[in-house]
Tab-separated table of C-alpha atoms and ligand atoms in Angstrom:
chain	number	residue	atom	x	y	z
A	1	UNK	CA	161.718	69.589	55.208
A	2	UNK	CA	163.374	72.791	54.087
A	3	UNK	CA	163.019	72.033	50.367
A	4	UNK	CA	159.285	71.617	50.605
A	5	UNK	CA	159.046	74.755	52.739
A	6	UNK	CA	160.759	76.780	50.027
A	7	UNK	CA	158.347	75.421	47.441
A	8	UNK	CA	155.342	76.157	49.641
A	9	UNK	CA	156.457	79.755	50.031
A	10	UNK	CA	156.861	79.994	46.272
A	11	UNK	CA	153.244	78.971	45.759
A	12	UNK	CA	152.132	81.900	47.912
A	13	UNK	CA	154.368	84.291	45.975
A	14	UNK	CA	152.906	83.183	42.687
A	15	UNK	CA	149.727	85.147	43.297
A	16	UNK	CA	151.696	88.347	42.883
A	17	UNK	CA	153.136	87.377	39.521
A	18	UNK	CA	151.560	87.194	36.087
A	19	UNK	CA	150.573	83.537	35.874
A	20	UNK	CA	152.156	83.048	32.460
A	21	UNK	CA	155.687	83.570	33.805
A	22	UNK	CA	155.275	80.379	35.749
A	23	UNK	CA	156.397	77.125	34.233
A	24	UNK	CA	153.550	74.687	34.523
A	25	UNK	CA	154.667	71.243	35.586
A	26	UNK	CA	152.998	67.981	34.711
A	27	UNK	CA	154.181	64.512	35.686
A	28	UNK	CA	153.528	61.438	33.563
A	29	UNK	CA	153.986	57.940	34.958
A	30	UNK	CA	154.567	55.345	32.292
A	31	UNK	CA	153.193	51.786	32.584
A	32	UNK	CA	155.178	49.107	34.386
A	33	UNK	CA	157.336	47.346	31.803
A	34	UNK	CA	159.812	45.083	33.523
A	35	UNK	CA	158.822	41.475	33.842
A	36	UNK	CA	157.179	41.054	37.185
A	37	UNK	CA	158.117	38.155	39.408
A	38	UNK	CA	156.706	37.361	42.830
A	39	UNK	CA	159.838	38.437	44.652
A	40	UNK	CA	160.246	41.878	43.182
A	41	UNK	CA	157.776	44.478	44.363
A	42	UNK	CA	155.746	45.789	41.439
A	43	UNK	CA	155.775	49.567	41.440
A	44	UNK	CA	157.199	51.996	43.967
A	45	UNK	CA	154.962	54.872	42.907
A	46	UNK	CA	151.245	55.289	42.237
A	47	UNK	CA	148.865	58.068	41.303
A	48	UNK	CA	146.367	59.541	43.756
A	49	UNK	CA	144.360	61.968	41.638
A	50	UNK	CA	144.768	64.282	38.642
A	51	UNK	CA	147.374	66.378	40.476
A	52	UNK	CA	149.207	64.113	42.871
A	53	UNK	CA	150.967	60.820	43.432
A	54	UNK	CA	152.613	58.926	46.253
A	55	UNK	CA	155.917	57.126	46.462
A	56	UNK	CA	157.574	54.949	49.055
A	57	UNK	CA	159.944	56.771	51.419
A	58	UNK	CA	163.333	55.067	51.214
A	59	UNK	CA	164.429	56.631	54.507
A	60	UNK	CA	161.517	55.162	56.397
A	61	UNK	CA	159.398	52.273	55.121
A	62	UNK	CA	156.617	53.261	57.504
A	63	UNK	CA	156.123	56.514	55.639
A	64	UNK	CA	154.916	57.486	52.201
A	65	UNK	CA	155.697	60.726	50.354
A	66	UNK	CA	152.989	62.569	48.489
A	67	UNK	CA	153.762	65.095	45.766
A	68	UNK	CA	151.554	67.637	44.062
A	69	UNK	CA	151.880	69.133	40.557
A	70	UNK	CA	149.845	71.235	38.155
A	71	UNK	CA	148.822	67.955	36.531
A	72	UNK	CA	149.487	64.277	37.055
A	73	UNK	CA	148.919	61.680	34.319
A	74	UNK	CA	148.766	58.071	35.425
A	75	UNK	CA	149.965	55.031	33.544
A	76	UNK	CA	146.718	54.664	31.632
A	77	UNK	CA	146.691	58.238	30.314
A	78	UNK	CA	146.632	58.439	26.536
A	79	UNK	CA	148.795	60.610	24.302
A	80	UNK	CA	145.693	62.595	23.479
A	81	UNK	CA	144.912	63.271	27.143
A	82	UNK	CA	148.367	64.687	27.733
A	83	UNK	CA	148.209	66.841	24.623
A	84	UNK	CA	144.707	68.131	25.373
A	85	UNK	CA	145.358	68.630	29.075
A	86	UNK	CA	148.752	70.308	29.068
A	87	UNK	CA	149.807	71.422	25.585
A	88	UNK	CA	147.090	72.422	23.130
A	89	UNK	CA	145.924	75.469	25.115
A	90	UNK	CA	149.260	77.228	24.560
A	91	UNK	CA	149.098	77.122	20.755
A	92	UNK	CA	146.709	80.053	20.175
A	93	UNK	CA	149.278	82.374	21.786
A	94	UNK	CA	151.701	81.642	18.941
A	95	UNK	CA	149.290	83.227	16.479
A	96	UNK	CA	149.450	86.522	18.325
A	97	UNK	CA	153.239	86.638	18.382
A	98	UNK	CA	153.925	85.101	21.783
A	99	UNK	CA	156.450	82.355	22.501
A	100	UNK	CA	156.061	78.985	24.160
A	101	UNK	CA	158.038	75.931	25.146
A	102	UNK	CA	157.199	72.355	26.010
A	103	UNK	CA	159.892	70.097	27.333
A	104	UNK	CA	160.065	66.488	28.451
A	105	UNK	CA	162.286	65.816	31.432
A	106	UNK	CA	163.198	62.529	33.100
A	107	UNK	CA	165.599	59.598	33.174
A	108	UNK	CA	166.354	57.558	30.055
A	109	UNK	CA	163.641	54.938	29.614
A	110	UNK	CA	160.903	56.845	31.430
A	111	UNK	CA	159.010	57.959	28.308
A	112	UNK	CA	160.289	61.376	27.129
A	113	UNK	CA	160.489	60.423	23.457
A	114	UNK	CA	157.203	58.560	23.680
A	115	UNK	CA	155.582	61.695	25.094
A	116	UNK	CA	157.122	64.144	22.616
A	117	UNK	CA	157.235	62.033	19.468
A	118	UNK	CA	155.312	58.810	20.079
A	119	UNK	CA	154.773	56.476	17.136
A	120	UNK	CA	152.375	56.323	14.179
A	121	UNK	CA	149.576	54.685	16.166
A	122	UNK	CA	150.223	56.762	19.300
A	123	UNK	CA	151.412	60.158	18.061
A	124	UNK	CA	152.911	62.396	20.727
A	125	UNK	CA	153.026	66.111	21.418
A	126	UNK	CA	155.169	67.064	18.388
A	127	UNK	CA	153.031	65.666	15.541
A	128	UNK	CA	149.821	66.800	17.256
A	129	UNK	CA	151.070	70.357	17.790
A	130	UNK	CA	152.380	70.656	14.222
A	131	UNK	CA	149.117	69.374	12.776
A	132	UNK	CA	147.016	71.718	14.912
A	133	UNK	CA	149.194	74.762	14.190
A	134	UNK	CA	148.906	74.136	10.451
A	135	UNK	CA	145.141	73.873	10.836
A	136	UNK	CA	144.910	76.972	13.035
A	137	UNK	CA	146.837	79.167	10.622
A	138	UNK	CA	144.697	77.947	7.711
A	139	UNK	CA	141.529	78.765	9.621
A	140	UNK	CA	142.849	82.153	10.728
A	141	UNK	CA	143.959	83.095	7.211
A	142	UNK	CA	140.518	82.171	5.892
A	143	UNK	CA	138.640	84.181	8.536
A	144	UNK	CA	136.914	87.438	7.588
A	145	UNK	CA	138.692	89.829	9.966
A	146	UNK	CA	142.026	88.314	9.059
A	147	UNK	CA	141.993	88.542	5.301
A	148	UNK	CA	144.921	90.947	5.295
A	149	UNK	CA	147.278	88.612	7.131
A	150	UNK	CA	149.232	85.669	5.834
A	151	UNK	CA	150.862	82.992	7.960
A	152	UNK	CA	154.090	81.131	7.395
A	153	UNK	CA	155.229	78.189	9.491
A	154	UNK	CA	158.880	77.236	9.527
A	155	UNK	CA	160.884	74.634	11.409
A	156	UNK	CA	164.429	74.324	12.655
A	157	UNK	CA	165.791	71.329	14.487
A	158	UNK	CA	168.960	71.371	16.564
A	159	UNK	CA	170.692	69.208	19.067
A	160	UNK	CA	172.588	70.539	22.053
A	161	UNK	CA	175.368	68.160	22.864
A	162	UNK	CA	178.253	68.959	25.188
A	163	UNK	CA	177.242	72.644	25.183
A	164	UNK	CA	177.420	72.801	21.374
A	165	UNK	CA	174.470	73.600	19.149
A	166	UNK	CA	174.329	71.329	16.079
A	167	UNK	CA	171.971	71.658	13.155
A	168	UNK	CA	170.115	68.403	12.594
A	169	UNK	CA	168.715	69.652	9.264
A	170	UNK	CA	172.246	70.410	8.012
A	171	UNK	CA	174.725	68.278	9.964
A	172	UNK	CA	177.764	70.197	8.703
A	173	UNK	CA	176.713	73.090	10.972
A	174	UNK	CA	178.320	71.729	14.098
A	175	UNK	CA	178.809	74.536	16.585
A	176	UNK	CA	176.321	77.293	15.955
A	177	UNK	CA	176.323	80.497	18.010
A	178	UNK	CA	173.367	81.845	19.977
A	179	UNK	CA	172.711	85.597	19.739
A	180	UNK	CA	170.297	88.155	21.071
A	181	UNK	CA	168.997	90.966	18.847
A	182	UNK	CA	168.136	94.510	19.961
A	183	UNK	CA	164.554	93.474	20.749
A	184	UNK	CA	165.805	90.670	23.022
A	185	UNK	CA	164.851	87.944	20.590
A	186	UNK	CA	167.161	84.967	20.818
A	187	UNK	CA	168.336	83.530	17.507
A	188	UNK	CA	170.776	81.058	16.025
A	189	UNK	CA	172.438	82.767	13.037
A	190	UNK	CA	173.038	80.275	10.218
A	191	UNK	CA	170.617	77.619	11.415
A	192	UNK	CA	168.581	75.897	8.706
A	193	UNK	CA	164.974	76.986	8.513
A	194	UNK	CA	162.463	75.063	6.375
A	195	UNK	CA	159.018	76.281	5.446
A	196	UNK	CA	156.245	73.802	6.101
A	197	UNK	CA	152.904	74.094	4.337
A	198	UNK	CA	151.616	70.652	5.183
A	199	UNK	CA	152.241	67.827	7.600
A	200	UNK	CA	153.961	65.999	4.751
A	201	UNK	CA	156.513	68.845	4.513
A	202	UNK	CA	157.197	68.494	8.216
A	203	UNK	CA	157.764	64.730	8.001
A	204	UNK	CA	159.988	65.151	4.974
A	205	UNK	CA	162.437	67.277	6.991
A	206	UNK	CA	161.925	65.837	10.442
A	207	UNK	CA	162.336	62.117	9.757
A	208	UNK	CA	165.812	62.249	8.116
A	209	UNK	CA	166.905	64.782	10.747
A	210	UNK	CA	165.875	62.418	13.515
A	211	UNK	CA	167.900	59.743	11.768
A	212	UNK	CA	170.922	62.056	11.748
A	213	UNK	CA	170.567	62.093	15.478
A	214	UNK	CA	170.299	58.328	15.828
A	215	UNK	CA	173.186	57.613	13.443
A	216	UNK	CA	175.469	59.831	15.496
A	217	UNK	CA	174.236	58.109	18.619
A	218	UNK	CA	175.320	54.601	17.631
A	219	UNK	CA	178.874	55.858	17.200
A	220	UNK	CA	178.967	57.388	20.622
A	221	UNK	CA	177.047	54.965	22.760
A	222	UNK	CA	173.560	56.354	22.959
A	223	UNK	CA	174.339	59.960	22.471
A	224	UNK	CA	170.657	60.608	21.874
A	225	UNK	CA	169.986	60.114	25.570
A	226	UNK	CA	172.857	62.493	26.349
A	227	UNK	CA	171.821	65.431	24.226
A	228	UNK	CA	168.859	67.785	24.100
A	229	UNK	CA	166.784	67.584	20.893
A	230	UNK	CA	165.280	70.997	20.246
A	231	UNK	CA	162.593	71.442	17.609
A	232	UNK	CA	161.632	75.037	16.856
A	233	UNK	CA	158.356	75.806	15.107
A	234	UNK	CA	157.963	79.457	14.132
A	235	UNK	CA	154.657	81.009	13.208
A	236	UNK	CA	155.146	84.195	11.206
A	237	UNK	CA	152.180	86.440	10.654
A	238	UNK	CA	152.509	89.190	8.020
A	239	UNK	CA	150.097	91.969	7.241
A	240	UNK	CA	149.555	92.313	3.491
A	241	UNK	CA	148.550	95.983	3.593
A	242	UNK	CA	150.128	99.053	5.173
A	243	UNK	CA	151.613	99.250	7.796
A	244	UNK	CA	152.802	95.693	6.893
A	245	UNK	CA	153.202	94.570	10.474
A	246	UNK	CA	154.937	91.316	11.252
A	247	UNK	CA	154.499	89.114	14.302
A	248	UNK	CA	156.469	85.982	15.104
A	249	UNK	CA	155.545	83.338	17.668
A	250	UNK	CA	158.038	80.619	18.526
A	251	UNK	CA	157.303	77.184	19.901
A	252	UNK	CA	160.119	75.048	21.287
A	253	UNK	CA	159.426	71.328	21.604
A	254	UNK	CA	162.246	69.683	23.507
A	255	UNK	CA	163.217	66.111	24.286
A	256	UNK	CA	165.771	66.703	27.043
A	257	UNK	CA	168.811	64.567	27.781
A	258	UNK	CA	168.282	61.811	30.336
A	259	UNK	CA	168.262	63.204	33.861
A	260	UNK	CA	169.841	60.108	35.409
A	261	UNK	CA	172.786	60.682	37.664
A	262	UNK	CA	175.638	59.082	35.751
A	263	UNK	CA	178.008	59.291	38.652
A	264	UNK	CA	175.979	56.560	40.280
A	265	UNK	CA	176.149	54.283	37.271
A	266	UNK	CA	179.953	54.448	37.246
A	267	UNK	CA	180.659	56.208	33.951
A	268	UNK	CA	184.199	57.350	33.390
A	269	UNK	CA	186.308	59.407	30.963
A	270	UNK	CA	184.411	60.937	28.073
A	271	UNK	CA	181.114	59.592	29.353
A	272	UNK	CA	181.670	61.213	32.685
A	273	UNK	CA	182.618	64.498	31.020
A	274	UNK	CA	179.457	64.238	28.934
A	275	UNK	CA	177.258	63.580	31.890
A	276	UNK	CA	178.887	66.523	33.603
A	277	UNK	CA	177.817	68.780	30.738
A	278	UNK	CA	174.333	67.273	30.666
A	279	UNK	CA	173.872	67.420	34.381
A	280	UNK	CA	175.021	71.008	34.542
A	281	UNK	CA	172.656	72.155	31.782
A	282	UNK	CA	169.777	70.260	33.379
A	283	UNK	CA	170.828	71.711	36.699
A	284	UNK	CA	170.750	75.202	35.167
A	285	UNK	CA	167.328	74.450	33.704
A	286	UNK	CA	166.073	73.464	37.149
A	287	UNK	CA	167.511	76.677	38.621
A	288	UNK	CA	165.794	78.716	35.894
A	289	UNK	CA	162.448	76.981	36.459
A	290	UNK	CA	162.737	77.396	40.236
A	291	UNK	CA	163.706	81.068	39.897
A	292	UNK	CA	160.754	81.707	37.569
A	293	UNK	CA	158.300	79.876	39.789
A	294	UNK	CA	159.513	81.659	42.901
A	295	UNK	CA	159.497	85.042	41.176
A	296	UNK	CA	163.190	85.653	41.873
A	297	UNK	CA	164.693	88.807	40.328
A	298	UNK	CA	167.628	87.053	38.666
A	299	UNK	CA	167.002	84.156	36.294
A	300	UNK	CA	170.279	82.380	35.380
A	301	UNK	CA	169.508	81.866	31.677
A	302	UNK	CA	173.101	82.529	30.639
A	303	UNK	CA	174.548	79.650	32.630
A	304	UNK	CA	173.911	77.070	29.887
A	305	UNK	CA	173.341	76.917	26.124
A	306	UNK	CA	169.928	75.360	26.549
A	307	UNK	CA	168.528	78.010	28.884
A	308	UNK	CA	170.212	80.784	26.887
A	309	UNK	CA	168.423	79.538	23.769
A	310	UNK	CA	165.137	79.376	25.678
A	311	UNK	CA	165.523	82.804	27.270
A	312	UNK	CA	162.773	84.451	25.192
A	313	UNK	CA	160.508	81.383	25.326
A	314	UNK	CA	160.636	80.291	28.962
A	315	UNK	CA	159.195	82.590	31.604
A	316	UNK	CA	158.359	86.253	31.015
A	317	UNK	CA	155.381	86.472	28.682
A	318	UNK	CA	156.062	82.992	27.273
A	319	UNK	CA	153.916	79.959	27.991
A	320	UNK	CA	155.939	77.032	29.266
A	321	UNK	CA	155.117	73.471	30.217
A	322	UNK	CA	157.439	70.854	31.592
A	323	UNK	CA	156.349	67.236	31.429
A	324	UNK	CA	158.390	65.179	33.866
A	325	UNK	CA	158.364	61.545	32.806
A	326	UNK	CA	158.807	58.911	35.477
A	327	UNK	CA	158.934	55.113	35.516
A	328	UNK	CA	157.386	52.912	38.206
A	329	UNK	CA	160.112	50.255	38.537
A	330	UNK	CA	162.332	50.097	41.611
A	331	UNK	CA	165.536	50.623	39.678
A	332	UNK	CA	164.381	54.121	38.710
A	333	UNK	CA	163.570	55.062	42.287
A	334	UNK	CA	166.270	57.669	42.908
A	335	UNK	CA	165.966	59.168	39.424
A	336	UNK	CA	162.220	59.383	40.031
A	337	UNK	CA	162.818	61.252	43.277
A	338	UNK	CA	165.101	63.718	41.476
A	339	UNK	CA	162.425	64.333	38.839
A	340	UNK	CA	159.671	64.706	41.435
A	341	UNK	CA	161.661	67.130	43.551
A	342	UNK	CA	162.247	69.206	40.412
A	343	UNK	CA	158.597	69.126	39.342
A	344	UNK	CA	156.730	69.303	42.637
A	345	UNK	CA	154.695	72.260	43.797
A	346	UNK	CA	154.557	70.702	47.223
A	347	UNK	CA	155.590	67.581	49.051
A	348	UNK	CA	154.195	65.945	52.149
A	349	UNK	CA	155.213	62.980	54.268
A	350	UNK	CA	152.366	60.709	55.303
A	351	UNK	CA	152.534	58.387	58.273
A	352	UNK	CA	151.602	55.148	56.563
A	353	UNK	CA	153.565	52.466	54.748
A	354	UNK	CA	153.370	52.594	50.960
A	355	UNK	CA	152.798	48.841	50.691
A	356	UNK	CA	149.417	48.928	52.424
A	357	UNK	CA	147.665	48.879	49.097
A	358	UNK	CA	148.501	46.503	46.322
A	359	UNK	CA	150.100	48.141	43.322
A	360	UNK	CA	150.070	45.057	41.087
A	361	UNK	CA	146.641	45.658	39.639
A	362	UNK	CA	147.237	49.358	39.100
A	363	UNK	CA	150.394	48.674	37.116
A	364	UNK	CA	149.166	45.784	35.015
A	365	UNK	CA	145.590	46.555	34.055
A	366	UNK	CA	145.610	49.782	32.019
A	367	UNK	CA	148.700	48.795	30.063
A	368	UNK	CA	146.832	45.892	28.517
A	369	UNK	CA	143.910	47.796	27.145
A	370	UNK	CA	145.783	50.863	25.941
A	371	UNK	CA	146.888	50.124	22.320
A	372	UNK	CA	143.400	49.746	20.883
A	373	UNK	CA	142.026	52.756	22.704
A	374	UNK	CA	145.001	54.888	21.545
A	375	UNK	CA	144.712	53.837	17.920
A	376	UNK	CA	141.117	55.009	17.912
A	377	UNK	CA	141.845	58.426	19.407
A	378	UNK	CA	144.844	58.897	17.115
A	379	UNK	CA	142.764	58.226	14.040
A	380	UNK	CA	140.178	60.699	15.221
A	381	UNK	CA	142.526	63.617	15.816
B	1	LIG	P1	163.073	58.078	27.013
B	1	LIG	O1	162.934	58.848	25.742
B	1	LIG	O2	162.723	58.884	28.228
B	1	LIG	O3	164.397	57.411	27.157
B	1	LIG	P2	161.176	56.326	25.772
B	1	LIG	O4	160.147	57.291	25.334
B	1	LIG	O5	162.112	55.821	24.738
B	1	LIG	O6	161.994	56.895	27.002
B	1	LIG	O7	160.415	55.133	26.507
B	1	LIG	C1	161.062	53.930	26.869
B	1	LIG	C2	160.186	52.760	26.431
B	1	LIG	O8	158.941	52.805	27.110
B	1	LIG	C3	159.852	52.797	24.956
B	1	LIG	O9	159.826	51.472	24.491
B	1	LIG	C4	158.473	53.407	24.909
B	1	LIG	O10	157.755	52.999	23.775
B	1	LIG	C5	157.856	52.893	26.193
B	1	LIG	N1	156.883	53.837	26.778
B	1	LIG	C6	157.186	55.012	27.354
B	1	LIG	N2	156.081	55.627	27.809
B	1	LIG	C7	155.051	54.826	27.499
B	1	LIG	C8	153.632	54.900	27.689
B	1	LIG	N3	153.058	55.939	28.304
B	1	LIG	N4	152.882	53.885	27.243
B	1	LIG	C9	153.445	52.827	26.620
B	1	LIG	N5	154.762	52.696	26.409
B	1	LIG	C10	155.565	53.667	26.833
B	2	LIG	MG1	164.394	59.212	24.312
């Protein structure tokens, strides 16, 4: 197929480019959650190894499609495994003034918020990254060579909804501008910025802000799945002696809007307009990621608010990771394909029916033993 050809070519091109400009893509399959009955087939997708999965081919039941990524996490992967495998290695770059972004992509219900935020017994990427950054700056400030530097961590939290940037820490700021300074740093003038010295400080600002988001969502029928939640953690490093240098590293942690195609689900009026805005900004994001990964000369950052905001933290010298979340149930099939085609490094069609192996055991087993295992790792981190 022509799509997979283009992606194959892009893999060859990547050797010519600095590897950091590439957006690394990981796929996470969540456990099967719908009640299983004998009639309904269990899962339509299953993992193969730590970089690939296979999925039934809807065009031809005698064929199976195999996809490859930088990383694949199966339905028994823990929050800690995802954090350790795909996120924690980018944090040290923030302490030397480089930028980074981590975003969760996928249809509503596939596990984006679980991956980014999680819950108290299974903390996700956000609490783990904040905790580790606080620890890293403390260690660095205490080190011998670094006694002349101090570190400050700040947070901002915005929502991009219908191409408007809203401040979740100060909800009266409803349509904030995005600007670029002379050094090509992207900023949001007027956005609230809170200093965090401890994880408690972070929670104190983050929890009510998240509630701001949910409260707004009940008024407008699940707006939270239709907007991008963008958490910005800034690490500022200041030299205490002449020449008083300053370095700033930015980390964006993003729970993207649901990638489902709302035209299929029959939304109309305002909902349709909304999904238009969401789909076009996700579409722009996919164009930006493809352009970066193919090494194209023009990256269309300016085509949406989200990519404009991420311009200095996605591609270039920034470190970027996309975690595409997918769900195994049949009803997600086409949304899963969309996510896989976005995330894949390569795709292959295999001449064998998907149903040859039984998926029942794969879907059911790990889900049952997870909670205890997770609680242990969470307590230890
Ligand atoms: P999204 O944010 O993409 O809409 P959620 O993160 O809210 O999806 O996940 C939908 C449901 O599935 C939630 O109840 C969540 O707790 C659960 N879930 C998602 N991923 C996992 C996982 N890896 N393990 C266990 N439960 C999960
Ligand atoms: Mg969510």
